[in-house]
CSV table of C-alpha atoms in Angstrom, one decimal:
chain,number,residue,atom,x,y,z
Z,1,UNK,CA,20.0,1.9,3.9
Z,2,UNK,CA,17.2,2.9,6.3
Z,3,UNK,CA,18.1,2.6,9.9
Z,4,UNK,CA,15.6,2.4,12.7
Z,5,UNK,CA,17.2,2.5,16.1
Z,6,UNK,CA,15.5,1.5,19.3
Z,7,UNK,CA,17.2,2.9,22.4
Z,8,UNK,CA,17.0,-0.2,24.6
Z,9,UNK,CA,17.3,-3.8,23.6
Z,10,UNK,CA,16.4,-5.3,26.9
Z,11,UNK,CA,14.6,-3.8,29.9
Z,12,UNK,CA,13.4,-5.2,33.2
Z,13,UNK,CA,10.9,-3.0,35.1
Z,14,UNK,CA,8.6,-3.5,38.1
Z,15,UNK,CA,4.8,-3.3,38.1
Z,16,UNK,CA,3.7,0.3,38.3
Z,17,UNK,CA,6.8,1.8,36.9
Z,18,UNK,CA,6.8,4.3,34.0
Z,19,UNK,CA,8.6,3.0,31.0
Z,20,UNK,CA,9.9,4.9,28.0
Z,21,UNK,CA,10.8,3.2,24.7
Z,22,UNK,CA,12.5,5.4,22.2
Z,23,UNK,CA,12.9,5.0,18.4
Z,24,UNK,CA,14.8,7.1,15.9
Z,25,UNK,CA,14.8,6.7,12.1
Z,26,UNK,CA,17.3,8.4,9.8
Z,27,UNK,CA,15.5,8.3,6.5
Z,28,UNK,CA,13.1,11.3,6.9
Z,29,UNK,CA,10.1,8.9,6.8
Z,30,UNK,CA,6.7,10.5,7.5
Z,31,UNK,CA,5.2,7.4,9.1
Z,32,UNK,CA,6.3,5.7,12.3
Z,33,UNK,CA,4.7,2.8,14.2
Z,34,UNK,CA,4.9,0.9,17.4
Z,35,UNK,CA,4.0,-2.8,17.4
Z,36,UNK,CA,4.2,-5.5,20.0
Z,37,UNK,CA,5.1,-9.1,19.1
Z,38,UNK,CA,3.7,-12.0,21.1
Z,39,UNK,CA,4.0,-15.7,20.3
Z,40,UNK,CA,1.2,-16.9,18.0
Z,41,UNK,CA,-0.3,-13.4,17.8
Z,42,UNK,CA,2.1,-11.9,15.3
Z,43,UNK,CA,2.7,-8.2,15.3
Z,44,UNK,CA,-0.1,-6.0,16.7
Z,45,UNK,CA,-0.2,-2.3,16.1
Z,46,UNK,CA,-0.2,-0.1,19.3
Z,47,UNK,CA,0.0,3.4,17.9
Z,48,UNK,CA,1.2,5.1,14.7
Z,49,UNK,CA,2.0,8.6,13.6
Z,50,UNK,CA,1.8,10.2,10.1
Z,51,UNK,CA,3.4,13.5,11.1
Z,52,UNK,CA,5.0,15.4,13.9
Z,53,UNK,CA,2.7,15.8,16.9
Z,54,UNK,CA,0.2,13.6,15.2
Z,55,UNK,CA,-0.8,10.2,16.6
Z,56,UNK,CA,-3.5,7.6,15.9
Z,57,UNK,CA,-4.5,4.6,17.9
Z,58,UNK,CA,-3.8,1.1,16.5
Z,59,UNK,CA,-5.5,-2.1,17.5
Z,60,UNK,CA,-4.3,-2.3,21.1
Z,61,UNK,CA,-3.6,1.2,22.5
Z,62,UNK,CA,-4.8,0.6,26.0
Z,63,UNK,CA,-2.2,1.1,28.6
Z,64,UNK,CA,0.1,3.0,26.2
Z,65,UNK,CA,0.7,6.5,25.0
Z,66,UNK,CA,3.1,7.9,22.4
Z,67,UNK,CA,5.0,11.1,21.6
Z,68,UNK,CA,6.3,12.5,18.4
Z,69,UNK,CA,7.9,15.9,18.9
Z,70,UNK,CA,10.4,15.5,16.0
Z,71,UNK,CA,10.0,13.8,12.7
Z,72,UNK,CA,12.7,11.3,13.3
Z,73,UNK,CA,11.8,10.3,16.8
Z,74,UNK,CA,8.7,8.3,18.1
Z,75,UNK,CA,8.5,7.3,21.8
Z,76,UNK,CA,6.2,4.7,23.4
Z,77,UNK,CA,5.2,5.3,27.0
Z,78,UNK,CA,3.8,2.9,29.5
Z,79,UNK,CA,2.4,5.1,32.2
Z,80,UNK,CA,2.2,2.3,34.7
Z,81,UNK,CA,3.7,-1.0,33.6
Z,82,UNK,CA,1.8,-4.2,34.2
Z,83,UNK,CA,2.9,-7.8,33.8
Z,84,UNK,CA,0.7,-8.3,30.7
Z,85,UNK,CA,2.8,-5.7,29.0
Z,86,UNK,CA,5.8,-8.1,29.0
Z,87,UNK,CA,6.6,-8.4,25.3
Z,88,UNK,CA,8.8,-7.6,22.4
Z,89,UNK,CA,8.2,-4.1,21.2
Z,90,UNK,CA,9.1,-3.2,17.6
Z,91,UNK,CA,9.3,0.3,16.1
Z,92,UNK,CA,8.9,0.8,12.4
Z,93,UNK,CA,8.9,3.6,9.8
Z,94,UNK,CA,7.7,4.0,6.2
Z,95,UNK,CA,7.7,6.7,3.6
Z,96,UNK,CA,4.8,8.5,1.9
Z,97,UNK,CA,1.2,7.6,2.4
Z,98,UNK,CA,1.6,3.9,1.5
Z,99,UNK,CA,2.3,1.8,4.5
Z,100,UNK,CA,3.1,-1.4,2.6
Z,101,UNK,CA,6.8,-1.8,3.3
Z,102,UNK,CA,7.9,-1.1,6.8
Z,103,UNK,CA,11.4,-0.8,8.1
Z,104,UNK,CA,11.8,-2.2,11.6
Z,105,UNK,CA,14.2,-1.6,14.4
Z,106,UNK,CA,15.8,-4.5,16.2
Z,107,UNK,CA,13.2,-4.6,19.0
Z,108,UNK,CA,13.1,-3.9,22.7
Z,109,UNK,CA,12.4,-6.9,24.9
Z,110,UNK,CA,10.5,-5.6,28.0
Z,111,UNK,CA,10.0,-7.8,31.1
Z,112,UNK,CA,7.6,-6.4,33.8
Z,113,UNK,CA,8.0,-8.2,37.1
U,1,UNK,CA,-10.8,-12.1,15.4
U,2,UNK,CA,-7.6,-12.4,13.3
U,3,UNK,CA,-8.1,-11.2,9.8
U,4,UNK,CA,-4.8,-12.8,8.7
U,5,UNK,CA,-4.0,-16.3,9.9
U,6,UNK,CA,-0.9,-18.5,9.6
U,7,UNK,CA,-2.2,-21.9,10.7
U,8,UNK,CA,1.1,-23.6,10.9
U,9,UNK,CA,3.2,-22.3,13.8
U,10,UNK,CA,6.2,-24.3,12.7
U,11,UNK,CA,7.6,-26.1,9.6
U,12,UNK,CA,10.6,-28.3,9.3
U,13,UNK,CA,12.2,-28.9,5.9
U,14,UNK,CA,15.4,-30.6,4.6
U,15,UNK,CA,18.0,-28.4,3.0
U,16,UNK,CA,17.5,-28.3,-0.8
U,17,UNK,CA,13.8,-29.1,-0.7
U,18,UNK,CA,10.9,-26.7,-1.1
U,19,UNK,CA,9.4,-24.8,1.8
U,20,UNK,CA,5.8,-23.8,1.5
U,21,UNK,CA,4.4,-21.3,4.0
U,22,UNK,CA,0.7,-20.6,4.0
U,23,UNK,CA,-1.4,-17.6,4.9
U,24,UNK,CA,-5.2,-17.1,4.9
U,25,UNK,CA,-7.1,-13.9,5.2
U,26,UNK,CA,-10.7,-12.9,5.6
U,27,UNK,CA,-10.9,-9.2,4.6
U,28,UNK,CA,-11.7,-8.8,0.9
U,29,UNK,CA,-10.5,-5.2,1.0
U,30,UNK,CA,-6.9,-6.3,1.3
U,31,UNK,CA,-5.1,-5.3,-1.9
U,32,UNK,CA,-1.5,-5.8,-1.1
U,33,UNK,CA,0.3,-8.6,0.6
U,34,UNK,CA,3.8,-9.0,2.0
U,35,UNK,CA,6.1,-11.5,3.6
U,36,UNK,CA,8.5,-10.5,6.3
U,37,UNK,CA,11.3,-12.6,7.7
U,38,UNK,CA,12.5,-12.3,11.3
U,39,UNK,CA,15.7,-13.7,12.9
U,40,UNK,CA,16.0,-14.0,16.7
U,41,UNK,CA,17.0,-10.7,18.3
U,42,UNK,CA,16.4,-8.8,15.1
U,43,UNK,CA,13.5,-6.8,13.6
U,44,UNK,CA,11.5,-8.2,10.8
U,45,UNK,CA,12.8,-7.5,7.3
U,46,UNK,CA,10.8,-7.2,4.1
U,47,UNK,CA,11.1,-10.3,1.9
U,48,UNK,CA,8.6,-10.1,-1.0
U,49,UNK,CA,5.2,-8.7,-1.9
U,50,UNK,CA,2.4,-9.1,-4.3
U,51,UNK,CA,-0.4,-6.8,-5.5
U,52,UNK,CA,-4.0,-8.1,-5.6
U,53,UNK,CA,-3.9,-7.7,-9.4
U,54,UNK,CA,-1.3,-10.4,-9.7
U,55,UNK,CA,-1.4,-14.1,-8.8
U,56,UNK,CA,2.4,-14.7,-8.7
U,57,UNK,CA,5.6,-12.8,-8.0
U,58,UNK,CA,9.1,-14.2,-8.0
U,59,UNK,CA,12.4,-12.9,-6.5
U,60,UNK,CA,15.2,-15.4,-6.8
U,61,UNK,CA,14.5,-18.4,-4.6
U,62,UNK,CA,11.3,-16.9,-3.3
U,63,UNK,CA,7.9,-16.9,-5.0
U,64,UNK,CA,4.6,-15.7,-3.6
U,65,UNK,CA,1.3,-17.0,-4.9
U,66,UNK,CA,-2.0,-15.3,-4.4
U,67,UNK,CA,-5.4,-17.0,-4.8
U,68,UNK,CA,-7.9,-14.2,-4.3
U,69,UNK,CA,-11.0,-16.4,-4.6
U,70,UNK,CA,-9.7,-18.6,-1.8
U,71,UNK,CA,-8.3,-15.7,0.1
U,72,UNK,CA,-5.1,-17.6,0.4
U,73,UNK,CA,-1.4,-16.6,0.1
U,74,UNK,CA,1.6,-18.8,0.0
U,75,UNK,CA,5.4,-18.3,0.0
U,76,UNK,CA,7.6,-20.9,-1.7
U,77,UNK,CA,11.3,-21.1,-1.1
U,78,UNK,CA,13.2,-23.3,-3.5
U,79,UNK,CA,15.8,-24.6,-2.7
U,80,UNK,CA,15.6,-24.1,1.0
U,81,UNK,CA,18.8,-23.3,2.8
U,82,UNK,CA,19.8,-23.4,6.5
U,83,UNK,CA,20.1,-19.6,6.5
U,84,UNK,CA,16.4,-19.4,5.7
U,85,UNK,CA,15.6,-20.7,9.2
U,86,UNK,CA,13.6,-17.8,10.7
U,87,UNK,CA,10.1,-16.8,11.6
U,88,UNK,CA,8.0,-15.7,8.6
U,89,UNK,CA,5.1,-13.3,8.9
U,90,UNK,CA,2.6,-12.7,6.2
U,91,UNK,CA,0.9,-9.3,6.2
U,92,UNK,CA,-2.0,-7.8,4.3
U,93,UNK,CA,-2.8,-4.2,3.6
U,94,UNK,CA,-6.0,-2.2,3.1
U,95,UNK,CA,-4.1,1.0,4.0
U,96,UNK,CA,-2.6,-0.4,7.2
U,97,UNK,CA,-0.8,-3.6,7.6
U,98,UNK,CA,-2.3,-6.5,9.4
U,99,UNK,CA,0.1,-9.3,10.3
U,100,UNK,CA,-0.4,-13.0,10.7
U,101,UNK,CA,0.9,-14.9,13.8
U,102,UNK,CA,4.0,-16.2,12.1
U,103,UNK,CA,5.5,-19.5,11.1
U,104,UNK,CA,8.8,-20.7,12.3
U,105,UNK,CA,10.7,-22.4,9.5
U,106,UNK,CA,13.6,-24.7,10.4
U,107,UNK,CA,15.8,-25.9,7.5
U,108,UNK,CA,17.9,-28.9,8.4
U,109,UNK,CA,21.3,-29.4,6.8
């Protein structure tokens, strides 16, 4: 089974702090994604990566950056956290060029005070 | 503007009855559609999918119907079970997945 592991399930940070969310997948998938989930808005794509050191902006990249130094690891960075970044963050991976079926991690619930 | 919409935020159904979850989309370039299921404190898991060349796909108790002319997708669960209580997301793909807002299904014993 594909396993996508997110390093932190729950985080509480203060406004202006730098936040790192890490994600590791163990199935040698080429593609990795970061989404945020908010009530009524579904899952919105922040950034994705098709290869090591490669990144592409999703629908809502503002306020976020990412890093993919190794194929299995994809990190989401909030340079200066703000209260409107309080959300559930979901990492996902998929194989090949087709992004139809994503495998998700359990999510990281971030609260910014 | 949301390209994939789930207009019912919640749905309550009695155990054993049919659950019908609906999804509408606006982008005619979408060619593959999926449903994901999400339990609290867990990530979404893939449930069932359908290609735009089909109008129906079944997998056990789950059936997805696609009406391309109406740009409408539905998920039928028969019979519904309490363990089906979760949030269901529809998603559509034209290369990248676009998700709907989700519908919370509650199946009452």
